[in-house]
Structures are given as structure tokens and as C-alpha cells.
Amino acid sequence: MPLAETEKKLKKLNAIAVKVNGDLKDLSSLKDLGADVGIEPVTPDSEEGRAIYRHSASHVMAHAVKELFPDAKLAIGPATEEGFYYDFDLEKPLSPEDMIRIEAKMKEIIRGGHPFRRTVMKRDDAAALFRKAAEDYKVELLNEIPDNAVSLYEESGFVDLCRGPHVPSTGMIGAFKLLSVAGAYWRGNEKNKMLQRIYGTAFSREKDLKEYLDFLEEVKKRDHRKLGKDLDLFSIQDDAGPGLIFWHPKGGVIRREIEDWLRDELTARGYDLVFTPHAMRLHLWETSGHTNFYRENMFGAMEVENDKYQLKPMNCPGHILIYKSRARSYRELPMRLAELGTVYRYERSGVMHGLLRVRGFTQDDAHIFCMPDQLEAEVQACVEFAHLVLKTFGFDQYQVELSARDPGNPEHYAGTVDEWSLAEGALMNTLKRMEIPFKYMPGEAVFYGPKIDVKLVDAIGRPWQLTTVQFDFNLPRRFGLEYVGSDGHLHTPVMVHRALFGSIERFFGVLIEHYTGAFPVWLAPVQAVVLPISDKHAPYAREVQEELRRANVRVQLDDRNEKLNARIRDAQLQKVPFMLVVGDREAQNRTVSVRRRDTGDAGTRPLAEFIDWTRQLIDTRAAKW
Ligand SMILES: [Zn+2]
Ligand SMILES: [Zn+2]
């Protein structure tokens, strides 16, 4: 195809860049090509296009910051999955007003429609240029580039070191928004200077930007840290340390409901519940290999009577010791040992995040020891169990990933080629038989075995990694696990680690955000509030409370000396599913006026009927009602 034709085509497609033989290039690079040699368009809607578009916006942001704060030193400004950022070394912290000024300046630069121009120069010349401009960070970056030549990009006088490509002109950046400022160490290293990172995002269409900003609002509204405080569910105490969770009474109610459900299901599915110690000899963790490949995630060992003990980061070795406590026969397999096991893992204090990233948490952990021919049935049972978790807790959508070995590097893995084929086959066959779509990820397995991960998708479309079904060819060998087979010989059992919720803390965080704190009736810490219209209705209100209590409904009486509307509003803010208003008529007829937190007035019902209805919602664990 002649080049002129190609250019016409690109224009029609609204291309912002091109791929030439697979390499991303500026649109302007076409003029150096004699003919169309495998040119593909890159549009703003593609993943690559989006990144180019957003990264170009980060240039414009850096330009705006330099105009407003000439002493600012530039660090780096990449595109991210959600938008872009740029790190600046600035004397003063940026204020919200500064952000507004930067945005206004960016709009001006965008309106100017300045072309992005690429120049290639010798690395040393570029270093001299940036040194003269006192851009120390750029000089540091340049000194580490091995190539002799580097590319610079310029638009209306603003020059940045960059590989490119960019959109042809600043005028093509349409819808953008600066979102926040945060501290960020130069190169992510705590020993370096703290810079200021401005986050922003950009879209090719105004409508998409608006949708994204609405999504961010939704995320903010659902933040489990805020809801956890407002609804008095949990706290993290500075006196105790970061990443350690205190479950308050209301959070405790929800945890008990989750755990009760789980224990019943485990029992019904042939699991045995066990309990293992929180601290065990360090020696055990040397045998398991954790001191080698997991050390940086472990708390330091503690000394007791000249012996070292380790706070457990995992439950596996404990369950293995139970398995090993006596000789096992094939008749005992599969053996499914389950524990709500609390573990402690070291995370840097900077990465802690509410309930989602913590240092101490409780796994709904289980280890299945079985014979090879029992594998598929066990994997299927785990996947079915995971399904039930999703359904019970109100999630309709999920994604499944299968992590397999890298077939090119068999020496990287524990276990034999046959074992891996068997295990990967069991995982894949099960998913196929169950008609569950999954993403196959070769090379993503950890060294000791393949796994299935299930990510649930929450009410606003965010995926969360929870369930893992993980094979292990390493630990049974390290601990010398055996069973006597039907042939009378000793064999090594297959071991599977599996967790459904993953961590109860994390799952709780996801639940809070999924429901925006408005839990279904069976999980709600307070299921109904009785509200007497005035003092003289208090005796009947107490009777209502008593009857609900007897029916095992979690009920509160709010007879404070406040206006009825104020008390309704408080119950509403606490997201209590039912408000029961009682006055003369209700007392006379033994009824309650029901108000739902979601749809308001639900009419007057006989008290007995309301109790039956609520009981049924609780007993069926109804996700919706
Ligand atoms: Zn760039
Ligand atoms: Zn395990």
C-alpha cells in the first residue's frame, strides 16, 4: 500500500501513533519510511493507545508545573493502568489551589495544540543539557542509560527525556483530571528524598472521564476503612501496631456468622477441624523451607529457653505434623484438615491498607492429603465450595485463572514432570468438565505446584483475589509424608493447600465495600430497631424487642428522648435493615409499622408475621430481599 493511502487510513481511524513491525512509534515517524512496511494503527481506545495518551498528558502536566514552579525538578512521569503520574522535587507541598492552577495551565497548553517533536542526541550531550537546567534526576537517569544516543521530546519549549511515543500534538489530549498528590520516594527507596507525586487521569472522551470519576466517587463511598469506623465494625490501634485488627462487637457478629456458616459447611463436606499453635520451633520452618524462600515475609524469631520459636506465617507445617503424628493408611485418605488459622506475616508499614493488607490475619485454611486418583474429585469439590461462598455472600461474577509451569524450564520446579502433568491435568479437566471459563497462565505457577485462583467481582466491577487451590510437591517430600497403599507399600500422598475466603479480615473488607456496609439481614450486626413513637409506647416496644430476641433476631430498642425522625435517621445511617415504629394503633393490634432501610415504608404487619419473615431471611441467608 502506498504511504499516502496508509496515512489516509490512519486519519480515518483517529490513530494517535503507529506500530511499525511491532514497535510503537510516533505518527510523525511515518515520513521517514519510504513505504508501508507493516504499519498498524494505534487508536486511543486500545490499551497501548491509552497509555500513550496518558503519558503525553503527564508531559503536559510536567510542563505546567515547570511554568508555575520554575525551581521544580523533574523525576519520572509514566502512564499507569488508571491514568498517569509525575514525580516532582518541589520546595513546598502542593496545595489544592496549586492543583487547580496546574490544571488551568495544562488546559492552556492543550488548547495551544503544540506538536510533540522528537530529537535524538548523544547521551552525553543530553546529560549536559539537563545538568545546565539543574535537572539532577534526569542526569542521574541518563548516566545509567547504556545507549550512546537518547531521544528527547519537546512541545512549545518544554523538553523531557523520553523514549516516546506521544500523541502528535497537545491538542489531542481532551478529557483529563488531576486526582491527588502523595509523597513518593525517588526510585521507591526510603533512603532517598521524598518527592511529590501528582496523580491524574485522561480519556479520549469526556463521557469516559465522567464515568471514571463517578466510579472513583463510588469507591470512596464504599471505603471499608471509613465505613468500618462509621458503623463501629473494627479498628486498628496505634498502641498495638500497624496491620493488626481489632474486631469490635458489631464486626464480631459478622465474623461469627461467616465462621459459623463455614464450620457447618466444612463439617458437611467431610473436613476435620483442627487447631494448631501460633508459635512453633524455628527448626520446623527450616524443615519446611520457609526460612529460605519465605523469610522476608516472616516476623523475627523469638528466644525461649535457649531455643528459637517462630510466629507462624502459614498453617501448613502444623497440619503436616498432625498428619505425621501416626502411620496413615490409604483408607484414611482423602484427609481434609481445616483450621481458621491466624497467621502473622511481615509487611512494610508503608503498604498496610485497612483490612486488605495486614500483618495478622485468619485464613480459612485447609490441607487435603490424598492419593493421585482422588485428585480430580477433590479439586472439583474445592471449586464447588468456592462457588457456594460466592453465592452465599452475594457475588454473581467471578474470574478463574490457572497458573501452570513454564514447560521450557522444568528444572525450576519441585516435583517430577509426571506429577506436574497429573496435577495440571486435574485442574484443567475439572474446570473444563464444570464448564468454567478460565485464563490459562503458563509460567505463572510457583515452584512447588500449579494452582487455581478465583477472583470474585464486586458490585462495582472490581476483581478481588480470594480463593486459591494450590498443589504442593515440595512439603510432602521435605517432611517425608507417607501412607500405606492398598498394595501394602509406602507411598507419598499428594498435598493440596486451599483457602476459600483467603483471609477473613480481607474478605470482611471486600464484603463491607461490596455492600457499602448495608449487609443482608442475616449478616447485619443489628437486624431491627424498635422505635416507640413516644414514652407511653415504651412498654409495648419492650415487648416487641423481647419477642424478637426470643426468636433470635438481633434487635435494639431506641427509646431515647429524641424526635422519631432523628431516631429513624440514625438507624438508617447505621444501615439497620428494619426499623419498627410502634404507637397506639400498633400496641392495640399487636402489630409493627415496618420501615426498610432501602425502600422505606413497608406497611403495618402483625408482629408474628414480621418475625416469621425475618427468620426466613436469616435462615435462608438471603442475599437480597
Ligand atoms: Zn514521554
Ligand atoms: Zn498451606
XYZ file of C-alpha atoms and ligand atoms in Angstrom:
627
model
C 0.000 0.000 0.000
C 1.420 3.472 -0.848
C 2.202 5.548 2.224
C -0.320 8.253 1.325
C -3.090 5.637 1.397
C -1.913 4.374 4.776
C -1.895 7.900 6.163
C -5.437 8.442 4.979
C -6.489 5.217 6.640
C -4.783 6.160 9.904
C -6.507 9.516 9.915
C -9.868 7.894 9.414
C -9.241 5.576 12.352
C -8.205 8.503 14.558
C -4.839 6.859 15.146
C -2.572 8.654 17.638
C 0.509 6.515 16.975
C 1.561 3.501 14.944
C 3.225 0.184 15.324
C 5.915 -0.484 12.744
C 6.854 -4.165 12.700
C 5.529 -4.393 16.242
C 7.409 -1.334 17.602
C 5.412 1.628 18.898
C 6.301 4.829 17.031
C 5.121 8.416 16.702
C 2.789 9.149 13.799
C 5.393 11.631 12.553
C 7.908 8.807 12.113
C 5.986 7.712 9.010
C 7.633 10.402 6.900
C 10.977 8.605 7.339
C 9.561 5.439 5.832
C 9.522 5.053 2.098
C 6.525 2.738 2.018
C 4.051 0.912 4.211
C 6.174 -1.800 5.819
C 3.802 -3.470 8.182
C 2.235 -0.378 9.736
C -0.575 -0.904 12.271
C -2.692 1.921 13.673
C -2.754 2.609 17.426
C -6.028 4.230 18.469
C -6.800 5.950 21.792
C -9.217 3.149 22.697
C -6.568 0.416 22.663
C -4.553 -0.391 25.756
C -1.361 0.846 24.132
C -3.115 3.929 22.785
C -4.472 4.769 26.217
C -1.006 4.559 27.737
C 0.444 6.875 25.038
C -2.381 9.305 25.516
C -1.996 9.381 29.288
C 1.754 9.528 29.231
C 1.511 12.510 26.864
C -0.775 14.138 29.435
C 1.943 13.633 32.059
C 4.355 15.623 29.848
C 1.828 18.423 29.678
C 1.439 18.285 33.467
C 5.205 18.490 33.966
C 5.299 21.431 31.548
C 2.556 23.190 33.512
C 4.344 22.576 36.838
C 7.614 23.946 35.433
C 5.863 27.091 34.208
C 4.250 27.693 37.590
C 7.173 26.495 39.730
C 10.360 27.053 37.717
C 12.508 25.576 40.525
C 10.721 22.228 40.402
C 12.986 19.332 39.492
C 11.508 16.610 37.313
C 11.779 12.931 38.126
C 9.664 10.462 36.135
C 6.144 10.506 34.677
C 4.765 7.219 33.359
C 1.268 6.137 32.413
C -0.412 3.717 34.815
C -3.318 1.361 34.414
C -5.686 4.016 35.748
C -4.050 7.179 34.419
C -0.648 8.765 34.894
C 1.579 10.459 37.430
C 4.680 12.601 37.558
C 7.107 12.953 40.459
C 8.445 16.400 41.305
C 11.028 17.666 43.723
C 9.434 20.866 44.994
C 10.295 23.159 47.896
C 6.744 23.491 49.193
C 3.971 20.916 49.417
C 1.360 21.412 46.714
C -1.977 22.784 47.928
C -5.417 22.120 46.427
C -5.240 25.637 44.954
C -1.946 24.743 43.264
C -3.649 21.739 41.689
C -6.358 23.990 40.244
C -3.688 26.300 38.816
C -1.789 23.358 37.314
C -4.977 22.080 35.681
C -5.727 25.516 34.243
C -2.191 25.781 32.873
C -2.497 22.305 31.334
C -5.729 23.336 29.597
C -3.904 26.325 28.156
C -1.095 24.117 26.813
C -3.620 21.675 25.372
C -5.585 24.496 23.720
C -2.336 25.645 22.098
C -2.217 22.427 20.067
C 1.591 22.260 20.186
C 3.208 19.427 18.258
C 5.385 16.916 20.161
C 8.765 16.886 18.412
C 11.282 14.113 18.793
C 15.038 14.666 18.606
C 17.757 12.129 19.014
C 21.045 13.242 20.525
C 24.192 11.847 22.096
C 23.615 10.746 25.650
C 26.438 12.944 26.948
C 25.056 15.999 25.159
C 21.649 15.332 26.692
C 23.253 14.971 30.127
C 25.000 18.329 29.656
C 21.703 19.904 28.648
C 19.865 18.646 31.726
C 22.783 19.453 34.016
C 22.634 23.039 32.816
C 18.916 23.064 33.592
C 19.677 21.674 37.092
C 17.513 18.620 36.389
C 19.540 16.356 38.675
C 17.180 13.393 38.457
C 17.276 13.361 34.667
C 21.075 13.486 34.764
C 21.096 10.525 37.163
C 18.798 8.587 34.824
C 20.896 9.470 31.787
C 24.072 8.264 33.482
C 22.530 4.828 33.751
C 21.358 4.523 30.153
C 23.786 2.206 28.321
C 22.974 3.513 24.808
C 25.040 6.239 23.216
C 22.041 8.030 21.789
C 18.811 9.046 23.564
C 15.599 10.677 22.446
C 14.140 13.921 23.767
C 10.654 15.256 23.223
C 9.751 18.905 23.025
C 6.442 20.727 22.848
C 6.244 24.551 22.936
C 9.635 24.837 24.556
C 9.251 22.135 27.217
C 11.864 19.389 26.803
C 11.825 15.987 28.506
C 13.962 12.903 28.274
C 11.713 10.202 26.878
C 11.594 7.092 24.789
C 8.161 8.028 23.392
C 5.951 7.721 21.506
C 3.446 10.514 22.121
C 0.287 11.835 20.575
C 1.112 14.133 17.615
C 0.054 17.289 19.436
C -1.003 18.520 22.884
C -4.322 19.434 21.286
C -5.259 15.766 21.149
C -5.434 15.437 24.909
C -9.084 16.071 25.573
C -10.551 14.934 28.846
C -8.205 14.895 31.830
C -8.327 15.460 35.584
C -5.735 15.740 38.321
C -6.749 13.461 41.169
C -4.371 13.649 44.109
C -0.889 14.395 45.442
C 1.075 11.918 47.521
C 4.622 11.534 48.782
C 6.807 9.111 46.821
C 10.464 8.310 47.424
C 12.788 8.780 44.475
C 13.073 5.300 42.944
C 10.771 3.921 45.643
C 13.680 3.786 48.097
C 13.034 5.024 51.635
C 16.668 6.209 51.873
C 16.111 8.666 49.023
C 14.411 12.016 49.026
C 10.622 12.131 49.303
C 9.184 13.679 46.147
C 5.641 14.875 45.405
C 3.685 12.657 43.072
C 0.727 14.151 41.246
C -1.767 11.591 40.008
C -4.103 12.308 37.145
C -6.065 10.532 34.501
C -7.014 11.208 30.901
C -9.523 9.805 28.441
C -10.165 10.486 24.805
C -13.850 11.163 25.514
C -15.380 13.435 28.150
C -18.039 10.808 28.809
C -15.447 8.164 29.721
C -13.701 10.542 32.088
C -17.000 11.323 33.796
C -17.769 7.638 34.144
C -14.371 7.037 35.702
C -14.743 9.953 38.128
C -18.171 8.617 39.141
C -16.535 5.243 39.727
C -13.930 6.882 41.973
C -16.733 8.567 43.939
C -18.352 5.164 44.367
C -15.043 3.683 45.532
C -14.679 6.473 48.085
C -18.214 5.976 49.345
C -17.517 2.269 49.826
C -14.118 2.636 51.513
C -14.168 -0.036 54.216
C -11.860 1.973 56.464
C -14.354 4.813 56.669
C -17.402 2.521 56.908
C -15.600 0.384 59.485
C -15.352 3.457 61.689
C -18.814 4.906 60.972
C -20.504 1.559 61.624
C -18.173 0.696 64.542
C -17.055 -2.603 62.988
C -13.296 -2.699 63.574
C -10.277 -0.592 64.341
C -6.511 -0.540 64.023
C -4.812 0.820 67.125
C -1.566 2.727 67.083
C -0.779 1.398 70.569
C -0.924 -2.167 69.251
C 0.857 -1.638 65.959
C 0.042 -1.338 62.263
C -1.778 -4.071 60.361
C -3.301 -5.666 63.456
C -7.083 -5.749 63.522
C -9.442 -5.220 66.446
C -12.880 -6.633 65.730
C -15.469 -4.550 67.600
C -18.717 -6.180 68.798
C -20.587 -5.401 65.559
C -17.760 -6.636 63.352
C -17.511 -9.623 65.656
C -21.140 -10.543 64.972
C -20.444 -10.630 61.241
C -17.290 -12.648 61.728
C -19.153 -15.171 63.846
C -21.845 -15.526 61.170
C -19.184 -16.086 58.495
C -17.319 -18.602 60.645
C -20.463 -20.466 61.758
C -21.538 -20.849 58.149
C -18.093 -22.030 57.213
C -17.762 -24.573 60.036
C -21.154 -26.093 59.183
C -20.186 -26.400 55.527
C -16.758 -27.849 56.335
C -18.313 -30.500 58.515
C -20.913 -31.345 55.881
C -18.147 -31.699 53.275
C -16.007 -34.139 55.202
C -13.385 -31.792 56.593
C -11.950 -32.267 60.071
C -11.494 -29.110 62.128
C -8.145 -28.768 63.869
C -6.308 -26.162 65.924
C -2.543 -25.609 65.863
C -0.199 -23.368 67.915
C 0.625 -19.773 66.951
C 4.323 -20.135 67.642
C 6.409 -23.194 66.858
C 10.124 -24.057 66.890
C 12.146 -22.260 64.229
C 13.580 -25.636 63.336
C 10.183 -26.650 61.909
C 10.304 -23.715 59.492
C 13.776 -24.739 58.411
C 12.472 -28.210 57.582
C 9.551 -26.732 55.639
C 11.924 -24.434 53.767
C 10.087 -21.263 54.823
C 13.269 -19.822 56.365
C 14.713 -19.937 52.863
C 12.037 -18.903 50.428
C 9.668 -17.059 52.768
C 11.987 -15.395 55.275
C 11.307 -11.803 54.266
C 7.586 -12.296 54.981
C 8.166 -13.659 58.478
C 8.298 -11.900 61.831
C 11.669 -12.304 63.550
C 12.137 -15.427 65.675
C 11.885 -15.155 69.474
C 14.012 -16.856 72.057
C 12.554 -19.104 74.736
C 14.820 -21.229 76.981
C 17.754 -21.086 74.556
C 15.558 -22.274 71.733
C 14.143 -20.216 68.873
C 10.430 -20.000 68.148
C 8.712 -18.580 65.110
C 5.297 -16.886 64.930
C 3.546 -18.843 62.209
C 3.215 -17.222 58.770
C 1.319 -20.296 57.487
C -0.665 -23.197 58.861
C 0.710 -25.919 56.593
C 3.536 -27.281 58.786
C 1.110 -27.587 61.726
C -1.309 -29.695 59.677
C 1.580 -31.754 58.366
C 2.630 -32.550 61.938
C -0.908 -33.791 62.655
C -0.772 -35.983 59.543
C 2.636 -37.281 60.597
C 1.628 -37.956 64.193
C 0.987 -41.594 63.329
C 1.165 -44.039 60.430
C -1.529 -43.438 57.787
C -3.334 -45.922 55.589
C -4.937 -45.334 52.205
C -8.271 -45.985 53.941
C -7.925 -42.650 55.776
C -7.498 -40.664 52.558
C -8.512 -38.149 51.486
C -7.746 -36.459 54.786
C -9.021 -32.896 54.867
C -7.681 -30.852 57.772
C -9.256 -27.407 58.145
C -8.425 -24.589 60.507
C -9.403 -20.989 60.974
C -5.729 -20.382 61.469
C -4.380 -16.996 62.491
C -1.039 -16.206 60.896
C 1.404 -13.320 61.093
C 3.313 -12.005 58.128
C 5.695 -9.147 57.872
C 4.645 -6.346 55.534
C 6.368 -2.981 55.347
C 4.446 -0.416 57.391
C 4.012 1.736 54.275
C 1.972 -0.830 52.350
C -0.623 -1.605 55.039
C -4.179 -0.857 53.949
C -7.156 -1.247 56.297
C -8.342 -4.851 56.340
C -6.965 -5.577 52.885
C -3.271 -5.590 53.704
C -2.422 -6.512 57.276
C 0.230 -8.189 59.415
C -2.029 -10.567 61.306
C -4.974 -12.381 59.790
C -7.018 -15.547 59.963
C -7.059 -17.868 56.987
C -9.877 -20.301 56.355
C -7.129 -22.731 55.610
C -7.296 -26.416 54.743
C -4.849 -29.042 53.584
C -6.008 -32.061 51.680
C -3.817 -35.169 51.699
C -4.933 -37.668 49.077
C -3.963 -40.326 46.537
C -3.327 -39.321 42.921
C -6.562 -40.910 41.677
C -8.579 -38.854 44.170
C -7.238 -35.567 42.887
C -9.875 -34.577 40.358
C -12.749 -35.205 42.725
C -11.020 -33.133 45.416
C -10.312 -30.239 43.045
C -13.918 -30.295 41.863
C -15.182 -30.252 45.451
C -12.961 -27.223 46.197
C -14.241 -25.333 43.165
C -17.866 -26.150 44.063
C -17.228 -24.968 47.607
C -15.754 -21.721 46.274
C -18.888 -21.265 44.143
C -21.070 -21.648 47.181
C -19.054 -18.988 49.019
C -19.643 -16.541 46.177
C -23.380 -17.310 46.000
C -23.908 -17.202 49.752
C -22.217 -13.843 50.162
C -23.968 -12.191 47.226
C -21.407 -12.203 44.421
C -22.656 -13.134 40.939
C -19.469 -12.782 38.933
C -16.001 -14.247 39.174
C -12.857 -14.895 37.148
C -10.726 -18.039 37.244
C -7.011 -18.320 36.499
C -4.948 -21.478 36.148
C -1.245 -20.978 36.827
C 0.891 -23.678 35.207
C 4.631 -24.334 34.949
C 6.831 -22.908 32.256
C 7.333 -26.010 30.084
C 10.677 -24.661 28.854
C 12.262 -24.726 32.318
C 11.376 -27.975 34.100
C 14.416 -27.640 36.379
C 12.860 -24.615 38.110
C 10.223 -26.738 39.795
C 9.918 -29.155 42.690
C 8.267 -32.457 41.746
C 8.576 -34.637 38.674
C 7.309 -33.916 35.171
C 4.719 -36.686 35.627
C 3.436 -35.183 38.859
C 3.055 -31.796 37.243
C 1.236 -33.244 34.249
C -1.135 -35.090 36.560
C -1.808 -32.017 38.699
C -2.219 -29.575 35.816
C -4.421 -32.116 34.067
C -6.604 -32.470 37.166
C -7.054 -28.717 37.442
C -7.754 -28.226 33.756
C -10.063 -31.223 33.362
C -12.089 -30.168 36.353
C -12.599 -26.634 35.071
C -13.484 -27.905 31.603
C -15.873 -30.539 32.931
C -17.564 -27.909 35.082
C -17.708 -25.597 32.051
C -15.962 -22.823 33.930
C -14.130 -20.379 31.657
C -10.567 -19.739 32.840
C -7.421 -17.903 31.905
C -4.500 -20.278 31.346
C -1.238 -18.764 32.563
C 1.837 -20.842 31.702
C 4.941 -19.880 33.674
C 2.889 -18.286 36.475
C 2.969 -21.259 38.872
C 5.163 -21.074 41.984
C 7.994 -23.614 42.112
C 6.149 -26.150 44.261
C 2.973 -26.691 42.241
C 0.243 -25.424 39.884
C -2.842 -23.651 41.224
C -6.287 -22.253 40.504
C -7.152 -18.745 41.669
C -10.720 -17.486 41.832
C -11.270 -13.742 41.791
C -14.711 -12.508 42.711
C -16.069 -9.384 41.063
C -17.775 -6.917 43.408
C -20.812 -4.662 42.992
C -18.823 -2.045 41.061
C -16.856 -4.449 38.905
C -13.614 -4.678 40.847
C -11.949 -8.100 40.912
C -10.633 -9.410 44.259
C -8.363 -12.398 44.636
C -9.744 -14.706 47.343
C -9.836 -18.437 46.689
C -6.723 -20.468 45.930
C -6.416 -24.193 45.294
C -2.687 -24.902 45.290
C -0.818 -28.157 44.713
C 2.339 -28.893 46.632
C 5.017 -31.370 45.538
C 7.561 -29.914 47.897
C 6.336 -30.202 51.505
C 5.280 -33.900 51.444
C 8.856 -34.760 50.434
C 10.577 -32.365 52.815
C 8.599 -33.843 55.705
C 8.728 -37.411 54.407
C 4.935 -37.896 54.400
C 3.725 -41.421 53.699
C 0.746 -43.692 53.639
C 0.428 -47.438 53.296
C -1.259 -48.137 49.975
C -3.685 -50.952 49.160
C -0.610 -52.741 47.768
C 0.952 -52.759 51.234
C 3.776 -50.414 50.134
C 4.594 -46.899 51.324
C 3.605 -44.003 49.058
C 3.862 -40.218 49.198
C 0.457 -38.516 49.379
C -0.498 -35.590 47.151
C -0.973 -32.395 49.144
C -3.305 -29.519 48.265
C -3.464 -26.202 50.125
C -6.737 -24.420 49.745
C -8.370 -21.312 51.186
C -11.787 -20.053 50.108
C -12.130 -16.625 51.715
C -8.366 -16.402 51.784
C -8.222 -14.227 54.856
C -11.284 -13.498 56.976
C -10.079 -9.932 57.509
C -9.623 -9.267 53.815
C -12.911 -10.937 52.950
C -14.631 -8.753 55.543
C -13.093 -5.672 53.903
C -14.368 -6.817 50.500
C -17.839 -7.526 51.953
C -18.053 -4.062 53.518
C -17.174 -2.447 50.192
C -19.396 -4.759 48.150
C -22.447 -3.962 50.296
C -21.388 -0.369 51.162
C -21.888 -1.511 54.752
C -25.580 -2.355 54.126
C -25.305 -6.065 54.899
C -28.064 -8.533 54.081
C -30.312 -9.316 57.045
C -28.507 -12.493 58.100
C -25.157 -10.684 58.377
C -26.387 -7.336 59.722
C -24.991 -6.732 63.237
C -28.347 -5.206 64.239
C -31.244 -6.627 62.257
C -34.080 -4.474 63.599
C -34.519 -1.362 65.737
C -37.756 -0.791 67.662
C -38.802 2.862 67.790
C -41.644 3.831 70.171
C -43.361 6.998 68.961
C -43.462 8.416 72.488
C -42.762 7.446 76.104
C -46.124 5.853 76.620
C -45.408 3.305 73.883
C -42.201 2.141 75.549
C -43.787 -0.863 77.336
C -45.121 -2.317 74.066
C -41.790 -1.525 72.358
C -40.025 -3.548 75.036
C -42.435 -6.431 74.442
C -41.637 -6.311 70.715
C -37.934 -6.306 71.495
C -38.350 -9.260 73.839
C -40.290 -11.335 71.289
C -37.745 -10.674 68.560
C -34.932 -11.570 70.900
C -36.635 -14.865 71.751
C -36.817 -15.581 68.010
C -33.051 -14.986 67.831
C -33.311 -11.761 65.880
C -30.622 -9.183 66.730
C -32.759 -6.277 67.904
C -32.212 -2.930 69.606
C -34.648 -0.597 71.305
C -34.148 3.107 70.681
C -36.327 4.887 73.234
C -34.082 7.933 73.531
C -35.799 11.219 74.143
C -35.319 12.310 70.523
C -37.724 13.057 67.701
C -38.855 9.948 65.820
C -37.356 11.286 62.571
C -33.973 11.776 64.171
C -34.018 8.219 65.515
C -35.040 6.861 62.102
C -32.187 8.773 60.522
C -29.697 7.316 62.997
C -30.878 3.746 62.321
C -30.695 4.499 58.616
C -27.105 5.738 58.949
C -26.255 2.556 60.855
C -27.761 0.660 57.879
C -30.107 -1.383 60.065
C -32.331 -3.415 57.671
C -35.629 -2.908 59.575
C -36.991 -0.056 61.665
C -40.130 -0.947 63.598
C -42.216 2.049 64.599
C -44.810 1.411 67.341
C -47.551 3.722 68.600
C -51.126 3.425 69.930
C -52.505 1.535 66.965
C -49.611 -0.944 66.879
C -49.840 -1.580 70.637
C -53.573 -2.166 70.379
C -53.379 -4.568 67.414
C -50.011 -6.172 68.285
C -48.526 -5.001 65.001
C -45.402 -3.123 63.890
C -45.039 -0.401 61.248
C -42.127 -1.640 59.161
C -39.610 0.674 57.529
C -36.913 -0.826 55.362
C -33.520 0.878 55.100
C -33.577 0.602 51.286
C -37.161 1.282 50.165
C -38.700 2.969 53.197
C -42.276 2.295 54.311
C -43.220 -1.399 54.069
C -46.652 -1.177 55.736
C -48.012 -2.393 59.023
C -47.777 -6.099 59.799
C -48.756 -8.341 62.677
C -45.698 -8.803 64.899
C -45.792 -12.599 64.479
C -45.779 -12.242 60.700
C -42.798 -9.865 60.798
C -40.898 -12.334 62.964
C -41.607 -15.199 60.539
C -40.470 -13.098 57.591
C -37.235 -12.013 59.286
C -36.496 -15.552 60.496
C -36.905 -16.826 56.982
C -34.488 -14.198 55.606
C -31.977 -15.173 58.262
C -32.396 -18.946 57.943
C -32.069 -18.901 54.144
C -29.191 -16.396 54.359
C -30.982 -14.372 51.689
C -28.567 -12.075 49.859
C -31.436 -9.935 48.568
C -34.938 -9.380 49.894
Zn 7.263 10.924 27.125
Zn -0.806 -24.411 53.236
